[in-house]
Short mmCIF file of C-alpha atoms and ligand atoms in Angstrom, two decimals:
data_model
loop_
_atom_site.label_atom_id
_atom_site.label_comp_id
_atom_site.label_asym_id
_atom_site.label_seq_id
_atom_site.Cartn_x
_atom_site.Cartn_y
_atom_site.Cartn_z
CA MET A 1 0.00 0.00 0.00
CA SER A 2 1.34 3.40 -0.86
CA SER A 3 0.67 6.24 1.50
CA ILE A 4 -1.13 9.35 0.26
CA SER A 5 -0.30 11.78 3.04
CA GLY A 6 2.66 10.11 4.72
CA HIS A 7 1.64 11.24 8.22
CA SER A 8 1.26 8.88 11.15
CA ASP A 9 0.05 9.53 14.66
CA ALA A 10 1.45 7.43 17.49
CA SER A 11 -1.85 7.65 19.42
CA ILE A 12 -3.77 5.76 16.73
CA ARG A 13 -4.08 2.04 17.33
CA PRO A 14 -3.58 -0.43 14.46
CA LEU A 15 -6.62 -0.22 12.22
CA GLY A 16 -8.59 -3.03 10.63
CA VAL A 17 -10.00 -1.23 7.61
CA PHE A 18 -8.15 2.02 6.95
CA TYR A 19 -4.49 3.05 7.25
CA ASP A 20 -3.21 5.47 9.87
CA THR A 21 -0.83 6.95 7.31
CA GLU A 22 -3.83 8.77 5.83
CA CYS A 23 -4.78 10.42 9.09
CA ASP A 24 -4.11 14.00 7.92
CA ARG A 25 -6.38 13.65 4.97
CA PHE A 26 -9.20 12.17 7.08
CA ARG A 27 -8.97 14.95 9.65
CA ALA A 28 -8.82 17.76 7.11
CA SER A 29 -11.58 16.56 4.81
CA PHE A 30 -14.00 14.10 6.40
CA GLY A 31 -17.62 15.21 6.10
CA ASP A 32 -16.69 18.21 4.01
CA VAL A 33 -14.52 17.45 0.99
CA ALA A 34 -14.29 14.27 -1.09
CA PHE A 35 -11.00 12.38 -0.81
CA SER A 36 -9.58 9.05 -1.84
CA PHE A 37 -8.11 6.56 0.62
CA HIS A 38 -6.75 3.05 0.77
CA HIS A 39 -8.53 0.22 2.57
CA ARG A 40 -7.97 -3.43 3.47
CA LEU A 41 -11.33 -4.80 2.27
CA ALA A 42 -10.45 -5.95 -1.25
CA ASP A 43 -9.09 -9.31 -0.04
CA ASN A 44 -11.72 -9.81 2.64
CA PRO A 45 -13.61 -13.08 1.94
CA LEU A 46 -16.86 -11.36 2.98
CA PHE A 47 -16.83 -9.67 -0.42
CA SER A 48 -16.40 -12.66 -2.73
CA LEU A 49 -19.37 -13.25 -5.04
CA PRO A 50 -20.26 -16.64 -3.43
CA ARG A 51 -20.23 -15.06 0.06
CA LEU A 52 -22.36 -12.16 -1.15
CA ALA A 53 -24.85 -14.65 -2.62
CA VAL A 54 -25.05 -16.25 0.84
CA ALA A 55 -25.66 -12.80 2.33
CA ALA A 56 -28.47 -12.20 -0.17
CA GLU A 57 -30.04 -15.52 0.78
CA ARG A 58 -29.85 -14.59 4.46
CA MET A 59 -31.59 -11.31 3.71
CA ILE A 60 -34.46 -13.18 2.08
CA HIS A 61 -34.74 -15.57 5.04
CA ALA A 62 -34.62 -12.67 7.49
CA GLY A 63 -37.64 -11.10 5.81
CA ILE A 64 -35.75 -8.22 4.24
CA GLY A 65 -35.53 -9.74 0.77
CA ASN A 66 -36.89 -6.47 -0.61
CA ARG A 67 -33.46 -5.00 0.15
CA PHE A 68 -31.86 -7.49 -2.23
CA SER A 69 -32.70 -5.94 -5.55
CA VAL A 70 -31.84 -6.49 -9.16
CA ARG A 71 -32.58 -4.05 -11.91
CA ALA A 72 -31.65 -3.34 -15.46
CA GLY A 73 -28.60 -1.12 -15.34
CA ALA A 74 -28.54 2.45 -16.64
CA TYR A 75 -26.14 4.03 -19.10
CA ASP A 76 -27.13 7.71 -18.72
CA VAL A 77 -25.94 10.08 -16.04
CA ASP A 78 -29.00 12.34 -16.21
CA LYS A 79 -31.81 9.78 -16.23
CA PRO A 80 -33.69 9.71 -12.92
CA TYR A 81 -32.54 7.15 -10.41
CA VAL A 82 -34.70 4.07 -10.94
CA LYS A 83 -36.63 3.47 -7.76
CA GLU A 84 -38.74 0.55 -8.87
CA MET A 85 -36.80 -2.65 -8.51
CA GLU A 86 -37.63 -6.19 -9.27
CA ARG A 87 -37.51 -8.56 -6.36
CA PRO A 88 -35.54 -11.57 -7.54
CA LYS A 89 -36.96 -15.04 -7.17
CA SER A 90 -33.55 -16.67 -7.03
CA LEU A 91 -29.86 -15.91 -6.82
CA SER A 92 -29.41 -16.51 -10.55
CA ALA A 93 -28.61 -12.83 -11.08
CA PHE A 94 -25.17 -13.47 -9.58
CA GLU A 95 -24.45 -16.03 -12.32
CA GLU A 96 -25.87 -13.87 -15.11
CA LEU A 97 -23.82 -10.80 -14.27
CA ARG A 98 -21.09 -11.18 -16.85
CA ASP A 99 -23.46 -11.59 -19.80
CA SER A 100 -26.07 -9.12 -18.71
CA ALA A 101 -26.53 -5.48 -17.92
CA LEU A 102 -27.73 -6.11 -14.39
CA PHE A 103 -27.22 -4.02 -11.30
CA ILE A 104 -27.49 -5.93 -8.02
CA LYS A 105 -27.81 -4.02 -4.78
CA LEU A 106 -27.77 -5.48 -1.30
CA SER A 107 -29.01 -2.65 0.88
CA ASN A 108 -28.20 -2.68 4.59
CA VAL A 109 -26.79 -6.20 4.34
CA ASN A 110 -25.47 -5.85 7.90
CA GLU A 111 -29.03 -6.08 9.26
CA ALA A 112 -29.29 -9.76 8.35
CA ASP A 113 -25.68 -10.85 8.63
CA ARG A 114 -23.63 -10.31 11.77
CA ASP A 115 -20.28 -10.52 9.96
CA TYR A 116 -21.05 -7.38 7.96
CA ASP A 117 -22.35 -5.60 11.02
CA ASP A 118 -19.05 -6.23 12.81
CA LEU A 119 -17.29 -4.71 9.83
CA CYS A 120 -19.50 -1.60 10.02
CA GLN A 121 -18.51 -1.14 13.67
CA GLU A 122 -14.89 -1.53 12.69
CA VAL A 123 -15.21 1.23 10.08
CA VAL A 124 -16.77 3.55 12.66
CA ALA A 125 -14.03 2.75 15.18
CA ASP A 126 -11.30 3.32 12.59
CA THR A 127 -12.84 6.61 11.46
CA GLU A 128 -13.11 7.92 15.00
CA ALA A 129 -9.54 6.83 15.72
CA LEU A 130 -8.32 8.71 12.66
CA LEU A 131 -10.39 11.81 13.39
CA GLY A 132 -9.51 11.80 17.08
CA HIS A 133 -13.14 12.43 18.02
CA GLU A 134 -16.62 11.04 17.42
CA ILE A 135 -18.13 11.31 13.96
CA LEU A 136 -20.18 14.48 13.37
CA GLY A 137 -21.76 14.63 16.80
CA GLY A 138 -22.11 10.87 17.22
CA VAL A 139 -23.17 8.01 14.95
CA THR A 140 -26.91 7.39 14.88
CA MET A 141 -26.92 4.60 12.32
CA VAL A 142 -24.43 2.78 10.13
CA HIS A 143 -25.14 0.45 7.24
CA LEU A 144 -23.26 -1.49 4.63
CA SER A 145 -24.63 -1.81 1.11
CA MET A 146 -23.09 -3.73 -1.76
CA PHE A 147 -23.17 -2.67 -5.41
CA ILE A 148 -22.49 -5.46 -7.88
CA ALA A 149 -22.71 -4.29 -11.46
CA ALA A 150 -22.11 -5.38 -15.02
CA PRO A 151 -19.45 -3.56 -17.08
CA HIS A 152 -19.94 0.05 -18.21
CA LEU A 153 -23.11 0.68 -16.21
CA VAL A 154 -23.77 4.15 -14.87
CA THR A 155 -25.22 5.13 -11.51
CA PRO A 156 -27.08 8.34 -12.34
CA TYR A 157 -26.41 11.67 -10.64
CA HIS A 158 -27.92 11.95 -7.16
CA ILE A 159 -27.30 13.03 -3.57
CA ASP A 160 -27.35 11.05 -0.30
CA HIS A 161 -27.98 12.12 3.26
CA ASP A 162 -25.16 10.21 4.94
CA ALA A 163 -21.38 10.34 5.04
CA ASN A 164 -20.13 7.53 2.88
CA PHE A 165 -17.05 5.41 2.31
CA LEU A 166 -17.25 3.75 -1.09
CA CYS A 167 -14.65 0.98 -1.17
CA GLN A 168 -13.75 -0.78 -4.39
CA ILE A 169 -13.41 -4.56 -4.10
CA THR A 170 -13.30 -5.88 -7.68
CA GLY A 171 -13.11 -4.14 -11.05
CA GLU A 172 -12.72 -0.44 -11.62
CA LYS A 173 -14.98 2.57 -11.73
CA ASP A 174 -14.88 6.34 -12.09
CA VAL A 175 -16.71 8.28 -9.42
CA TYR A 176 -17.52 11.93 -10.20
CA LEU A 177 -18.09 13.95 -7.05
CA PHE A 178 -19.20 17.57 -6.72
CA ASP A 179 -18.95 20.13 -3.95
CA PRO A 180 -21.94 19.82 -1.59
CA HIS A 181 -21.57 23.51 -0.66
CA ASP A 182 -21.95 24.83 -4.23
CA ARG A 183 -25.46 26.29 -4.19
CA GLU A 184 -25.37 27.10 -7.90
CA LEU A 185 -24.79 23.44 -8.65
CA LEU A 186 -26.94 22.15 -5.79
CA PRO A 187 -29.60 24.78 -4.98
CA THR A 188 -31.24 24.85 -1.56
CA ASP A 189 -34.54 24.11 -3.28
CA GLU A 190 -33.22 20.73 -4.44
CA ILE A 191 -31.89 19.86 -0.98
CA GLU A 192 -35.20 20.72 0.66
CA ARG A 193 -37.19 18.72 -1.89
CA PHE A 194 -34.83 15.79 -1.35
CA TYR A 195 -35.52 15.94 2.38
CA LEU A 196 -39.25 16.03 1.72
CA GLY A 197 -38.90 12.63 0.06
CA GLU A 198 -38.13 13.51 -3.57
CA THR A 199 -35.25 11.07 -4.16
CA ASN A 200 -34.34 12.49 -7.56
CA ALA A 201 -34.52 16.16 -6.58
CA ALA A 202 -30.87 16.87 -7.48
CA ARG A 203 -30.72 17.63 -11.20
CA TYR A 204 -27.67 17.02 -13.37
CA ARG A 205 -26.63 20.05 -15.40
CA GLU A 206 -24.03 19.27 -18.00
CA GLN A 207 -22.50 22.75 -17.88
CA TYR A 208 -21.34 22.07 -14.31
CA GLN A 209 -19.66 18.76 -15.10
CA PRO A 210 -16.19 20.43 -15.17
CA ARG A 211 -16.72 21.30 -11.48
CA GLY A 212 -16.71 17.58 -10.62
CA ARG A 213 -13.66 15.68 -9.45
CA CYS A 214 -13.10 12.24 -10.92
CA PHE A 215 -11.85 9.51 -8.58
CA ARG A 216 -10.61 6.36 -10.27
CA LEU A 217 -11.37 3.43 -7.98
CA VAL A 218 -9.43 0.18 -8.24
CA PRO A 219 -9.42 -2.71 -5.75
CA GLY A 220 -8.10 -1.45 -2.42
CA VAL A 221 -8.94 2.20 -3.12
CA GLY A 222 -12.03 4.04 -1.93
CA VAL A 223 -13.52 7.51 -1.99
CA HIS A 224 -15.22 9.41 0.80
CA HIS A 225 -18.51 11.05 -0.20
CA PRO A 226 -19.28 14.00 2.07
CA PRO A 227 -23.00 14.23 2.98
CA LEU A 228 -25.10 15.72 0.16
CA ALA A 229 -22.17 15.72 -2.28
CA PRO A 230 -23.75 15.18 -5.71
CA HIS A 231 -22.20 12.26 -7.56
CA TRP A 232 -22.49 9.84 -10.42
CA VAL A 233 -20.52 6.71 -11.25
CA ARG A 234 -19.38 4.87 -14.39
CA ASN A 235 -18.18 1.26 -14.16
CA GLY A 236 -15.11 0.06 -16.01
CA SER A 237 -14.90 -2.81 -18.50
CA ASP A 238 -15.29 -5.61 -15.97
CA ILE A 239 -17.76 -6.61 -13.26
CA SER A 240 -17.55 -4.15 -10.41
CA ILE A 241 -18.08 -4.95 -6.75
CA SER A 242 -18.11 -2.04 -4.32
CA ALA A 243 -18.87 -1.84 -0.62
CA SER A 244 -20.60 1.31 0.58
CA ILE A 245 -20.45 2.06 4.29
CA HIS A 246 -22.89 4.88 4.95
CA ILE A 247 -23.00 6.65 8.27
CA CYS A 248 -25.80 8.78 9.71
CA ALA A 249 -24.71 11.10 12.51
CA ARG A 250 -26.42 13.47 14.89
CA ASP A 251 -25.21 16.68 13.20
CA LEU A 252 -26.35 15.47 9.78
CA ASP A 253 -29.75 14.29 10.98
CA ARG A 254 -30.31 17.60 12.73
CA ARG A 255 -29.39 19.58 9.61
CA ALA A 256 -31.80 17.42 7.59
CA HIS A 257 -34.60 18.30 10.01
CA VAL A 258 -33.79 22.00 9.67
CA HIS A 259 -34.06 21.71 5.88
CA GLN A 260 -37.41 19.94 6.28
CA MET A 261 -38.77 22.57 8.62
CA ASN A 262 -37.51 25.32 6.30
CA ARG A 263 -39.39 23.76 3.42
CA ILE A 264 -42.61 23.75 5.43
CA LEU A 265 -42.08 27.37 6.51
CA ARG A 266 -41.28 28.41 2.94
CA LYS A 267 -44.52 26.83 1.71
CA SER A 268 -46.30 29.00 4.26
CA GLY A 269 -44.82 32.12 2.66
CA LEU A 270 -41.97 32.64 5.13
CA HIS A 271 -38.26 33.07 4.40
CA PRO A 272 -36.48 30.81 6.88
CA ARG A 273 -32.84 31.14 7.77
CA PRO A 274 -30.60 28.47 6.15
CA PRO A 275 -29.14 25.80 8.45
CA GLU A 276 -25.90 26.40 10.36
CA GLN A 277 -26.33 30.17 10.74
CA SER A 278 -27.90 30.12 14.20
CA PRO A 279 -27.47 27.12 16.51
CA LEU A 280 -30.46 28.27 18.58
CA VAL A 281 -32.83 28.61 15.61
CA ASP A 282 -31.60 25.30 14.20
CA SER A 283 -32.16 23.63 17.52
CA ILE A 284 -35.75 24.89 17.77
CA LYS A 285 -36.58 23.78 14.23
CA ALA A 286 -34.94 20.38 14.53
CA SER A 287 -36.25 19.57 18.00
CA GLY A 288 -39.85 19.67 16.83
CA LEU A 289 -39.27 17.08 14.14
CA GLU A 290 -37.08 14.95 16.40
CA TRP A 291 -39.87 14.93 18.96
CA LEU A 292 -42.43 13.96 16.31
CA GLY A 293 -40.24 11.26 14.75
CA LYS A 294 -40.22 7.59 15.70
CA SER A 295 -38.53 7.11 19.05
CA ASN A 296 -36.85 3.86 18.00
CA PRO A 297 -36.08 4.23 14.30
CA THR A 298 -35.07 0.99 12.62
CA SER A 299 -33.92 2.50 9.35
CA SER A 300 -32.30 5.70 8.13
CA ARG A 301 -35.60 6.46 6.44
CA ASP A 302 -37.37 6.37 9.82
CA LEU A 303 -34.59 8.41 11.35
CA ILE A 304 -34.78 11.23 8.82
CA TYR A 305 -38.30 11.22 7.48
CA SER A 306 -40.69 9.92 10.17
CA GLY A 307 -40.97 13.30 11.94
CA VAL A 308 -41.69 15.36 8.84
CA GLU A 309 -44.10 12.73 7.51
CA ARG A 310 -46.11 12.88 10.73
CA LEU A 311 -46.05 16.68 10.69
CA THR A 312 -47.18 17.00 7.07
CA HIS A 313 -49.84 14.36 7.63
CA GLY A 314 -51.12 16.34 10.62
CA LEU A 315 -51.01 19.64 8.71
CA ASN A 316 -52.89 18.11 5.80
CA ARG A 317 -55.60 16.87 8.16
CA VAL A 318 -55.92 20.31 9.75
CA ARG A 319 -56.16 21.90 6.28
CA SER A 320 -58.77 19.35 5.24
CA VAL A 321 -60.89 20.00 8.35
CA ALA A 322 -60.52 23.77 7.89
CA SER A 323 -61.56 23.48 4.27
CA LYS A 324 -64.64 21.41 5.19
CA ALA A 325 -65.52 23.93 7.89
CA ARG A 326 -65.25 26.79 5.40
CA ASN A 327 -67.47 24.96 2.93
CA TRP A 328 -69.97 24.20 5.66
CA ALA A 329 -70.01 27.86 6.78
CA HIS A 330 -70.98 28.89 3.25
CA LEU A 331 -73.89 26.46 3.02
CA PRO A 332 -77.33 28.05 3.18
CA GLN A 333 -78.41 27.98 6.81
CA VAL A 334 -81.49 25.86 7.47
CA ARG A 335 -83.69 27.67 9.95
CA PRO A 336 -85.48 25.53 12.49
CA PRO A 337 -89.24 25.44 11.99
CA HIS A 338 -91.28 27.82 14.16
FE1 FE2 B 401 -24.94 7.50 -3.77
#
């Protein structure tokens, strides 16, 4: 392994996934700027195709087979992310990969398979060791998803809530990442719509492509996606297997709730302050949605969206009742007989 930064810190214990020689880069960029890194996962037997097929089978038996998905791969960067996925009846997709244009995704594989969950914890521990502090206010949820894709497929442009480590296991791919702070490229409107549940809210604009940074991933190399960093991916000429460790953290969840509340306020004709300008205002906005959200979220979707879904559902009911009341008030009044 060649070192990128060449710095080492004596206080960091030997790491299972990352390398302490890249400590400087982690500390300077994590959560903010995309950066490449080296990892030890490429030779890990957990990521061989036969082992991943076993993991998929375990997901089906655990009742989360809907998170094992197969779909026809895409070749366009600007086509909306395909949400509808076909639930496979068998594991044959793993055998058909080379001669097909299939994209297999195992989402949150760590929920059904303890070995992958241990690995997630190891990534968190390594990251906190490298940073020298907890991740973005404390980890609220961590998941591992696997992307197994036929040659030349494209993952269309999109944004994600969490902080991500995309680790290449087999094959090669180019990952194009954009600055999450560039509001011309990623307007606030798109972020707010994303946090109101519009998965494809971030729109690819070809004129901004030169603002992207291309990271060439080969086995043993990964790239950190800062939260909300727009990105798209093109696979190389062979089957690609990538492990994606995505981390939700308290600061990120709170910022998401501020965006959600801002969207609701904006729809009411107000002009709310953007997140991270006033800790007090942010705290007030976020606390409401945290209070409304599920107390024991079992997925990142619950964690981020359950509060705003309950609030909008409640607001819609109030509007509906108010509308009925208005209609009723305008009905001709029936006078009681004398
Ligand atoms: Fe992504």
